[in-house]
mmCIF file of C-alpha atoms in Angstrom:
data_model
loop_
_atom_site.group_PDB
_atom_site.id
_atom_site.type_symbol
_atom_site.label_atom_id
_atom_site.label_comp_id
_atom_site.label_asym_id
_atom_site.label_seq_id
_atom_site.Cartn_x
_atom_site.Cartn_y
_atom_site.Cartn_z
ATOM 1 C CA UNK Z 615 -7.299 -177.787 224.052
ATOM 2 C CA UNK Z 616 -7.542 -175.910 220.482
ATOM 3 C CA UNK Z 617 -8.751 -177.723 217.535
ATOM 4 C CA UNK Z 618 -5.674 -178.388 215.304
ATOM 5 C CA UNK Z 619 -6.099 -178.220 210.937
ATOM 6 C CA UNK Z 620 -6.357 -182.069 211.424
ATOM 7 C CA UNK Z 621 -9.107 -181.783 213.900
ATOM 8 C CA UNK Z 622 -10.819 -179.464 211.814
ATOM 9 C CA UNK Z 623 -10.583 -181.089 209.212
ATOM 10 C CA UNK Z 624 -11.757 -184.643 210.436
ATOM 11 C CA UNK Z 625 -14.244 -182.835 211.971
ATOM 12 C CA UNK Z 626 -15.937 -181.284 208.886
ATOM 13 C CA UNK Z 627 -15.860 -184.481 207.358
ATOM 14 C CA UNK Z 628 -17.216 -186.661 208.992
ATOM 15 C CA UNK Z 629 -20.063 -184.218 209.721
ATOM 16 C CA UNK Z 630 -20.864 -183.559 206.069
ATOM 17 C CA UNK Z 631 -21.320 -187.426 205.648
ATOM 18 C CA UNK Z 632 -23.734 -187.855 208.822
ATOM 19 C CA UNK Z 633 -25.867 -184.059 208.414
ATOM 20 C CA UNK Z 634 -28.707 -185.951 205.967
ATOM 21 C CA UNK Z 635 -29.504 -187.983 209.026
ATOM 22 C CA UNK Z 636 -29.708 -184.557 211.198
ATOM 23 C CA UNK Z 637 -33.422 -185.220 212.219
ATOM 24 C CA UNK Z 638 -32.545 -188.741 213.497
ATOM 25 C CA UNK Z 639 -29.680 -187.814 215.094
ATOM 26 C CA UNK Z 640 -30.921 -185.036 216.707
ATOM 27 C CA UNK Z 641 -34.536 -187.024 217.956
ATOM 28 C CA UNK Z 642 -31.790 -189.435 219.575
ATOM 29 C CA UNK Z 643 -29.902 -186.784 220.926
ATOM 30 C CA UNK Z 644 -32.910 -184.876 222.692
ATOM 31 C CA UNK Z 645 -34.655 -187.612 223.963
ATOM 32 C CA UNK Z 646 -31.715 -189.981 225.055
ATOM 33 C CA UNK Z 647 -30.615 -186.293 227.557
ATOM 34 C CA UNK Z 648 -34.180 -186.316 228.718
ATOM 35 C CA UNK Z 649 -34.384 -190.186 229.510
ATOM 36 C CA UNK Z 650 -30.996 -190.644 230.766
ATOM 37 C CA UNK Z 651 -30.690 -187.491 233.000
ATOM 38 C CA UNK Z 652 -34.302 -186.829 233.961
ATOM 39 C CA UNK Z 653 -33.340 -183.262 235.485
ATOM 40 C CA UNK Z 654 -32.920 -181.622 232.394
ATOM 41 C CA UNK Z 655 -36.783 -181.910 231.858
ATOM 42 C CA UNK Z 656 -36.986 -179.229 234.022
ATOM 43 C CA UNK Z 657 -36.277 -176.767 231.199
ATOM 44 C CA UNK Z 658 -38.984 -178.154 228.972
ATOM 45 C CA UNK Z 659 -42.018 -178.106 232.225
ATOM 46 C CA UNK Z 660 -44.294 -176.168 229.047
ATOM 47 C CA UNK Z 661 -43.801 -179.128 226.619
ATOM 48 C CA UNK Z 662 -46.652 -181.528 226.977
ATOM 49 C CA UNK Z 663 -44.908 -184.627 225.645
ATOM 50 C CA UNK Z 664 -42.202 -185.789 226.819
ATOM 51 C CA UNK Z 665 -41.923 -188.762 226.095
ATOM 52 C CA UNK Z 666 -39.274 -190.186 222.959
ATOM 53 C CA UNK Z 667 -40.493 -189.581 219.930
ATOM 54 C CA UNK Z 668 -42.859 -187.054 220.633
ATOM 55 C CA UNK Z 669 -43.604 -183.829 217.959
ATOM 56 C CA UNK Z 670 -41.925 -181.790 219.900
ATOM 57 C CA UNK Z 671 -39.127 -183.728 221.013
ATOM 58 C CA UNK Z 672 -37.905 -184.573 217.407
ATOM 59 C CA UNK Z 673 -38.192 -180.695 216.521
ATOM 60 C CA UNK Z 674 -36.486 -179.142 218.835
ATOM 61 C CA UNK Z 675 -33.459 -182.176 218.542
ATOM 62 C CA UNK Z 676 -33.527 -181.351 215.196
ATOM 63 C CA UNK Z 677 -32.891 -177.359 216.398
ATOM 64 C CA UNK Z 678 -30.178 -178.234 218.561
ATOM 65 C CA UNK Z 679 -28.605 -180.496 215.899
ATOM 66 C CA UNK Z 680 -28.910 -177.561 213.085
ATOM 67 C CA UNK Z 681 -27.275 -175.584 215.829
ATOM 68 C CA UNK Z 682 -24.128 -178.334 215.968
ATOM 69 C CA UNK Z 683 -23.754 -177.975 212.079
ATOM 70 C CA UNK Z 684 -23.802 -174.316 211.703
ATOM 71 C CA UNK Z 685 -21.120 -174.562 214.401
ATOM 72 C CA UNK Z 686 -19.157 -176.794 212.043
ATOM 73 C CA UNK Z 687 -19.512 -174.312 209.110
ATOM 74 C CA UNK Z 688 -17.941 -171.904 211.991
ATOM 75 C CA UNK Z 689 -15.475 -173.927 212.804
ATOM 76 C CA UNK Z 690 -12.629 -171.057 212.298
ATOM 77 C CA UNK Z 691 -14.466 -168.807 213.934
ATOM 78 C CA UNK Z 692 -16.557 -169.910 216.576
ATOM 79 C CA UNK Z 693 -16.858 -167.329 219.019
ATOM 80 C CA UNK Z 694 -17.809 -164.673 216.953
ATOM 81 C CA UNK Z 695 -19.618 -166.903 215.285
ATOM 82 C CA UNK Z 696 -21.837 -168.118 217.488
ATOM 83 C CA UNK Z 697 -22.264 -164.640 219.591
ATOM 84 C CA UNK Z 698 -25.793 -164.735 218.926
ATOM 85 C CA UNK Z 699 -26.143 -168.300 220.225
ATOM 86 C CA UNK Z 700 -24.016 -167.701 223.089
ATOM 87 C CA UNK Z 701 -26.188 -164.481 224.200
ATOM 88 C CA UNK Z 702 -29.609 -167.065 223.466
ATOM 89 C CA UNK Z 703 -28.644 -169.179 226.159
ATOM 90 C CA UNK Z 704 -26.597 -167.061 228.537
ATOM 91 C CA UNK Z 705 -30.179 -163.964 228.663
ATOM 92 C CA UNK Z 706 -33.137 -166.111 227.631
ATOM 93 C CA UNK Z 707 -32.786 -169.554 228.154
ATOM 94 C CA UNK Z 708 -30.261 -169.637 231.269
ATOM 95 C CA UNK Z 709 -30.089 -172.968 230.779
ATOM 96 C CA UNK Z 710 -27.011 -174.438 233.489
ATOM 97 C CA UNK Z 711 -23.675 -174.882 231.222
ATOM 98 C CA UNK Z 712 -23.544 -178.146 233.359
ATOM 99 C CA UNK Z 713 -26.141 -179.411 230.434
ATOM 100 C CA UNK Z 714 -23.743 -178.713 227.881
ATOM 101 C CA UNK Z 715 -21.271 -181.628 228.949
ATOM 102 C CA UNK Z 716 -24.609 -183.730 228.951
ATOM 103 C CA UNK Z 717 -25.684 -182.942 225.553
ATOM 104 C CA UNK Z 718 -21.825 -183.340 224.552
ATOM 105 C CA UNK Z 719 -21.731 -186.488 225.529
ATOM 106 C CA UNK Z 720 -25.445 -187.678 224.451
ATOM 107 C CA UNK Z 721 -24.632 -186.364 220.990
ATOM 108 C CA UNK Z 722 -20.722 -189.194 220.769
ATOM 109 C CA UNK Z 723 -22.753 -191.308 221.961
ATOM 110 C CA UNK Z 724 -25.336 -190.762 218.961
ATOM 111 C CA UNK Z 725 -23.112 -190.434 216.669
ATOM 112 C CA UNK Z 726 -21.034 -193.963 217.394
ATOM 113 C CA UNK Z 727 -24.525 -195.688 217.836
ATOM 114 C CA UNK Z 728 -25.613 -194.471 214.314
ATOM 115 C CA UNK Z 729 -21.969 -194.495 212.401
ATOM 116 C CA UNK Z 730 -20.234 -197.554 213.909
ATOM 117 C CA UNK Z 731 -18.171 -197.518 210.874
ATOM 118 C CA UNK Z 732 -17.402 -194.150 210.892
ATOM 119 C CA UNK Z 733 -16.577 -193.432 214.874
ATOM 120 C CA UNK Z 734 -13.020 -194.221 214.783
ATOM 121 C CA UNK Z 735 -10.943 -193.036 217.824
ATOM 122 C CA UNK Z 736 -9.346 -190.179 215.755
ATOM 123 C CA UNK Z 737 -13.224 -189.190 215.069
ATOM 124 C CA UNK Z 738 -14.123 -189.463 218.097
ATOM 125 C CA UNK Z 739 -11.209 -187.318 220.014
ATOM 126 C CA UNK Z 740 -11.524 -184.659 217.108
ATOM 127 C CA UNK Z 741 -15.916 -184.435 218.208
ATOM 128 C CA UNK Z 742 -15.328 -184.520 221.638
ATOM 129 C CA UNK Z 743 -12.905 -181.463 221.115
ATOM 130 C CA UNK Z 744 -14.945 -180.000 219.068
ATOM 131 C CA UNK Z 745 -18.172 -179.699 220.896
ATOM 132 C CA UNK Z 746 -15.747 -178.927 224.122
ATOM 133 C CA UNK Z 747 -15.010 -175.631 222.226
ATOM 134 C CA UNK Z 748 -19.064 -174.761 220.928
ATOM 135 C CA UNK Z 749 -20.011 -175.415 225.096
ATOM 136 C CA UNK Z 750 -17.069 -172.913 226.399
ATOM 137 C CA UNK Z 751 -18.359 -170.320 223.047
ATOM 138 C CA UNK Z 752 -21.967 -171.395 224.385
ATOM 139 C CA UNK Z 753 -21.102 -170.256 227.959
ATOM 140 C CA UNK Z 754 -18.975 -167.211 226.625
ATOM 141 C CA UNK Z 755 -21.817 -164.591 228.078
ATOM 142 C CA UNK Z 756 -23.245 -165.246 231.006
ATOM 143 C CA UNK Z 757 -21.202 -163.778 233.476
ATOM 144 C CA UNK N 1153 -27.930 -198.792 248.589
ATOM 145 C CA UNK N 1154 -28.421 -198.497 245.302
ATOM 146 C CA UNK N 1155 -32.266 -199.413 244.128
ATOM 147 C CA UNK N 1156 -32.090 -200.745 241.246
ATOM 148 C CA UNK N 1157 -35.734 -200.901 239.161
ATOM 149 C CA UNK N 1158 -36.413 -205.052 237.645
ATOM 150 C CA UNK N 1159 -36.363 -203.080 234.479
ATOM 151 C CA UNK N 1160 -32.450 -201.996 235.311
ATOM 152 C CA UNK N 1161 -31.234 -204.734 236.545
ATOM 153 C CA UNK N 1162 -32.673 -206.937 233.654
ATOM 154 C CA UNK N 1163 -31.308 -204.220 231.126
ATOM 155 C CA UNK N 1164 -27.944 -204.185 232.876
ATOM 156 C CA UNK N 1165 -27.397 -208.454 232.747
ATOM 157 C CA UNK N 1166 -28.975 -208.604 229.251
ATOM 158 C CA UNK N 1167 -26.668 -206.517 227.784
ATOM 159 C CA UNK N 1168 -23.725 -207.693 229.605
ATOM 160 C CA UNK N 1169 -24.500 -210.909 228.243
ATOM 161 C CA UNK N 1170 -24.089 -210.128 224.980
ATOM 162 C CA UNK N 1171 -20.924 -207.887 225.254
ATOM 163 C CA UNK N 1172 -17.868 -209.902 224.285
ATOM 164 C CA UNK N 1173 -15.539 -209.555 227.179
ATOM 165 C CA UNK N 1174 -12.542 -209.968 224.864
ATOM 166 C CA UNK N 1175 -13.717 -207.568 221.904
ATOM 167 C CA UNK N 1176 -15.050 -204.370 224.308
ATOM 168 C CA UNK N 1177 -12.649 -204.326 227.146
ATOM 169 C CA UNK N 1178 -9.307 -204.040 224.379
ATOM 170 C CA UNK N 1179 -11.927 -201.669 222.474
ATOM 171 C CA UNK N 1180 -13.263 -199.507 225.350
ATOM 172 C CA UNK N 1181 -9.060 -199.249 226.494
ATOM 173 C CA UNK N 1182 -7.197 -198.008 223.815
ATOM 174 C CA UNK N 1183 -10.356 -195.463 223.191
ATOM 175 C CA UNK N 1184 -10.049 -193.742 226.440
ATOM 176 C CA UNK N 1185 -5.636 -193.915 225.920
ATOM 177 C CA UNK N 1186 -6.826 -192.148 222.500
ATOM 178 C CA UNK N 1187 -9.360 -189.913 223.632
ATOM 179 C CA UNK N 1188 -8.140 -188.554 226.486
ATOM 180 C CA UNK N 1189 -4.090 -189.170 226.092
ATOM 181 C CA UNK N 1190 -3.130 -187.831 229.667
ATOM 182 C CA UNK N 1191 -4.560 -191.309 231.544
ATOM 183 C CA UNK N 1192 -0.924 -192.572 229.503
ATOM 184 C CA UNK N 1193 0.651 -191.657 232.594
ATOM 185 C CA UNK N 1194 -0.113 -194.749 234.173
ATOM 186 C CA UNK N 1195 1.052 -196.497 231.406
ATOM 187 C CA UNK N 1196 4.885 -195.473 230.697
ATOM 188 C CA UNK N 1197 5.832 -199.645 230.654
ATOM 189 C CA UNK N 1198 3.185 -200.338 227.628
ATOM 190 C CA UNK N 1199 5.650 -199.550 224.979
ATOM 191 C CA UNK N 1200 4.446 -198.266 222.028
ATOM 192 C CA UNK N 1201 1.604 -195.530 222.234
ATOM 193 C CA UNK N 1202 2.495 -192.767 219.954
ATOM 194 C CA UNK N 1203 -0.359 -193.276 217.930
ATOM 195 C CA UNK N 1204 -4.052 -194.385 217.672
ATOM 196 C CA UNK N 1205 -2.309 -197.180 215.528
ATOM 197 C CA UNK N 1206 0.449 -198.059 217.647
ATOM 198 C CA UNK N 1207 -2.134 -197.962 220.939
ATOM 199 C CA UNK N 1208 -5.018 -200.326 218.838
ATOM 200 C CA UNK N 1209 -2.185 -202.606 217.891
ATOM 201 C CA UNK N 1210 -0.375 -202.526 221.578
ATOM 202 C CA UNK N 1211 -1.144 -206.344 222.615
ATOM 203 C CA UNK N 1212 -0.739 -205.087 226.417
ATOM 204 C CA UNK N 1213 -3.259 -202.828 226.230
ATOM 205 C CA UNK N 1214 -5.528 -205.712 224.187
ATOM 206 C CA UNK N 1215 -4.333 -207.238 227.547
ATOM 207 C CA UNK N 1216 -5.026 -204.546 229.995
ATOM 208 C CA UNK N 1217 -8.521 -203.837 229.011
ATOM 209 C CA UNK N 1218 -9.529 -207.842 228.914
ATOM 210 C CA UNK N 1219 -7.999 -206.747 233.107
ATOM 211 C CA UNK N 1220 -10.734 -203.771 233.332
ATOM 212 C CA UNK N 1221 -13.751 -205.932 231.577
ATOM 213 C CA UNK N 1222 -13.056 -208.671 233.995
ATOM 214 C CA UNK N 1223 -13.060 -206.464 237.085
ATOM 215 C CA UNK N 1224 -17.023 -205.170 235.408
ATOM 216 C CA UNK N 1225 -17.876 -208.371 235.573
ATOM 217 C CA UNK N 1226 -17.975 -209.244 239.540
ATOM 218 C CA UNK N 1227 -20.096 -206.160 239.670
ATOM 219 C CA UNK N 1228 -22.746 -207.428 237.325
ATOM 220 C CA UNK N 1229 -22.803 -210.223 239.641
ATOM 221 C CA UNK N 1230 -23.211 -208.006 242.896
ATOM 222 C CA UNK N 1231 -25.307 -205.396 241.658
ATOM 223 C CA UNK N 1232 -27.043 -205.275 245.359
ATOM 224 C CA UNK N 1233 -23.505 -204.858 247.046
ATOM 225 C CA UNK N 1234 -21.071 -203.281 245.118
ATOM 226 C CA UNK N 1235 -19.189 -201.175 247.178
ATOM 227 C CA UNK N 1236 -18.696 -204.244 249.380
ATOM 228 C CA UNK N 1237 -17.427 -205.965 246.360
ATOM 229 C CA UNK N 1238 -15.223 -203.317 244.977
ATOM 230 C CA UNK N 1239 -13.414 -202.312 248.629
ATOM 231 C CA UNK N 1240 -9.938 -203.519 247.909
ATOM 232 C CA UNK N 1241 -10.220 -202.837 244.195
ATOM 233 C CA UNK N 1242 -10.702 -198.848 245.580
ATOM 234 C CA UNK N 1243 -7.657 -199.478 248.018
ATOM 235 C CA UNK N 1244 -5.867 -200.786 245.057
ATOM 236 C CA UNK N 1245 -6.603 -197.709 242.412
ATOM 237 C CA UNK N 1246 -6.055 -195.393 245.743
ATOM 238 C CA UNK N 1247 -2.926 -196.562 247.274
ATOM 239 C CA UNK N 1248 -1.064 -198.305 244.540
ATOM 240 C CA UNK N 1249 -2.333 -197.574 241.223
ATOM 241 C CA UNK N 1250 -3.122 -193.816 242.208
ATOM 242 C CA UNK N 1251 -5.481 -193.250 239.646
ATOM 243 C CA UNK N 1252 -7.400 -189.505 239.497
ATOM 244 C CA UNK N 1253 -11.320 -191.368 240.292
ATOM 245 C CA UNK N 1254 -12.062 -189.001 236.961
ATOM 246 C CA UNK N 1255 -10.564 -191.402 234.647
ATOM 247 C CA UNK N 1256 -13.156 -193.819 236.198
ATOM 248 C CA UNK N 1257 -15.874 -191.705 234.332
ATOM 249 C CA UNK N 1258 -13.536 -191.345 230.934
ATOM 250 C CA UNK N 1259 -13.297 -194.852 230.665
ATOM 251 C CA UNK N 1260 -17.161 -195.474 231.898
ATOM 252 C CA UNK N 1261 -17.512 -193.402 228.846
ATOM 253 C CA UNK N 1262 -15.762 -194.898 226.171
ATOM 254 C CA UNK N 1263 -17.531 -198.544 227.221
ATOM 255 C CA UNK N 1264 -20.940 -196.922 226.763
ATOM 256 C CA UNK N 1265 -19.988 -195.303 223.596
ATOM 257 C CA UNK N 1266 -18.172 -198.753 223.019
ATOM 258 C CA UNK N 1267 -21.628 -200.754 223.638
ATOM 259 C CA UNK N 1268 -23.949 -198.235 221.531
ATOM 260 C CA UNK N 1269 -21.409 -199.127 218.592
ATOM 261 C CA UNK N 1270 -22.164 -202.843 218.616
ATOM 262 C CA UNK N 1271 -25.607 -202.758 219.874
ATOM 263 C CA UNK N 1272 -27.606 -199.895 217.915
ATOM 264 C CA UNK N 1273 -29.991 -197.811 218.219
ATOM 265 C CA UNK N 1274 -32.444 -201.094 218.952
ATOM 266 C CA UNK N 1275 -30.129 -202.266 221.581
ATOM 267 C CA UNK N 1276 -29.077 -199.639 223.074
ATOM 268 C CA UNK N 1277 -32.447 -198.133 223.565
ATOM 269 C CA UNK N 1278 -32.757 -195.044 226.029
ATOM 270 C CA UNK N 1279 -33.547 -196.904 228.862
ATOM 271 C CA UNK N 1280 -30.732 -199.395 228.382
ATOM 272 C CA UNK N 1281 -28.482 -196.463 228.213
ATOM 273 C CA UNK N 1282 -30.219 -195.170 231.615
ATOM 274 C CA UNK N 1283 -29.842 -198.333 232.837
ATOM 275 C CA UNK N 1284 -26.227 -198.768 232.278
ATOM 276 C CA UNK N 1285 -24.460 -195.329 232.670
ATOM 277 C CA UNK N 1286 -26.504 -195.947 236.274
ATOM 278 C CA UNK N 1287 -24.431 -199.363 237.042
ATOM 279 C CA UNK N 1288 -21.501 -197.815 235.793
ATOM 280 C CA UNK N 1289 -21.900 -194.610 238.045
ATOM 281 C CA UNK N 1290 -22.280 -196.861 241.023
ATOM 282 C CA UNK N 1291 -18.760 -198.557 239.585
ATOM 283 C CA UNK N 1292 -16.922 -195.944 239.471
ATOM 284 C CA UNK N 1293 -18.632 -194.467 242.964
ATOM 285 C CA UNK N 1294 -17.391 -197.704 244.963
ATOM 286 C CA UNK N 1295 -13.964 -197.570 243.233
ATOM 287 C CA UNK N 1296 -13.474 -193.837 244.811
ATOM 288 C CA UNK N 1297 -15.027 -194.953 247.861
ATOM 289 C CA UNK N 1298 -12.032 -195.893 249.506
ATOM 290 C CA UNK N 1299 -9.965 -192.647 248.624
ATOM 291 C CA UNK N 1300 -8.633 -190.525 251.095
#
């Protein structure tokens, strides 16, 4: 399910439009991940405050979203471009790759929720495909 | 037995009460056919599914979207007994329609996205999303129950 030229163009245009709201998007994505999929809290046992809207959730949500935006810039060469991120997740964070799907789902939900007029079915499929590729590349170094 | 908290019950019935089934059914179902085109395999008789515009304008797609939401209505009205309520529907999907149960999850995700688009951050909070997704998960599980 590789990205066509049209997918890339659609994805880039959409993310350009939504990037000014990166902080709000990131916060919503991470809050929903922690609330709707409570098993994900196991990765943050060292945090003091896991409630939605807390400073740590906001900061880390933005970090994750900025990673996604960076991937959009590197959309023509995800494998090499995200090499460092893949190594980080594989060797240091050791996040089970099943969680990438969870975050991707919540990214789609939040983008739809905040941009209902722009998140058409065509944009939806392009973004879904893009996130699937990112997940694949992030898991690249795991074994 | 599924345990629902009072908050979850009220989130699910509350959301359902605000959903326009005739609007969201066609939206969610056309989104499924566009985002996961392999699901079109069950709808060869529906006519033109060749593009997103064709799918979104197709009257058979719209009608079927409403049918599916009608099924969800029965689940909302029988929250404590979804498994039994769906026993025959499950047999239908397995024996007659031969639908891969993973498709239930795909459609559920499309319905969730349509709900998020409709109700925004204040109507579709993280807690509402949690209850709603739990509900759809139970529905999908009940539909897969009679597969063998």
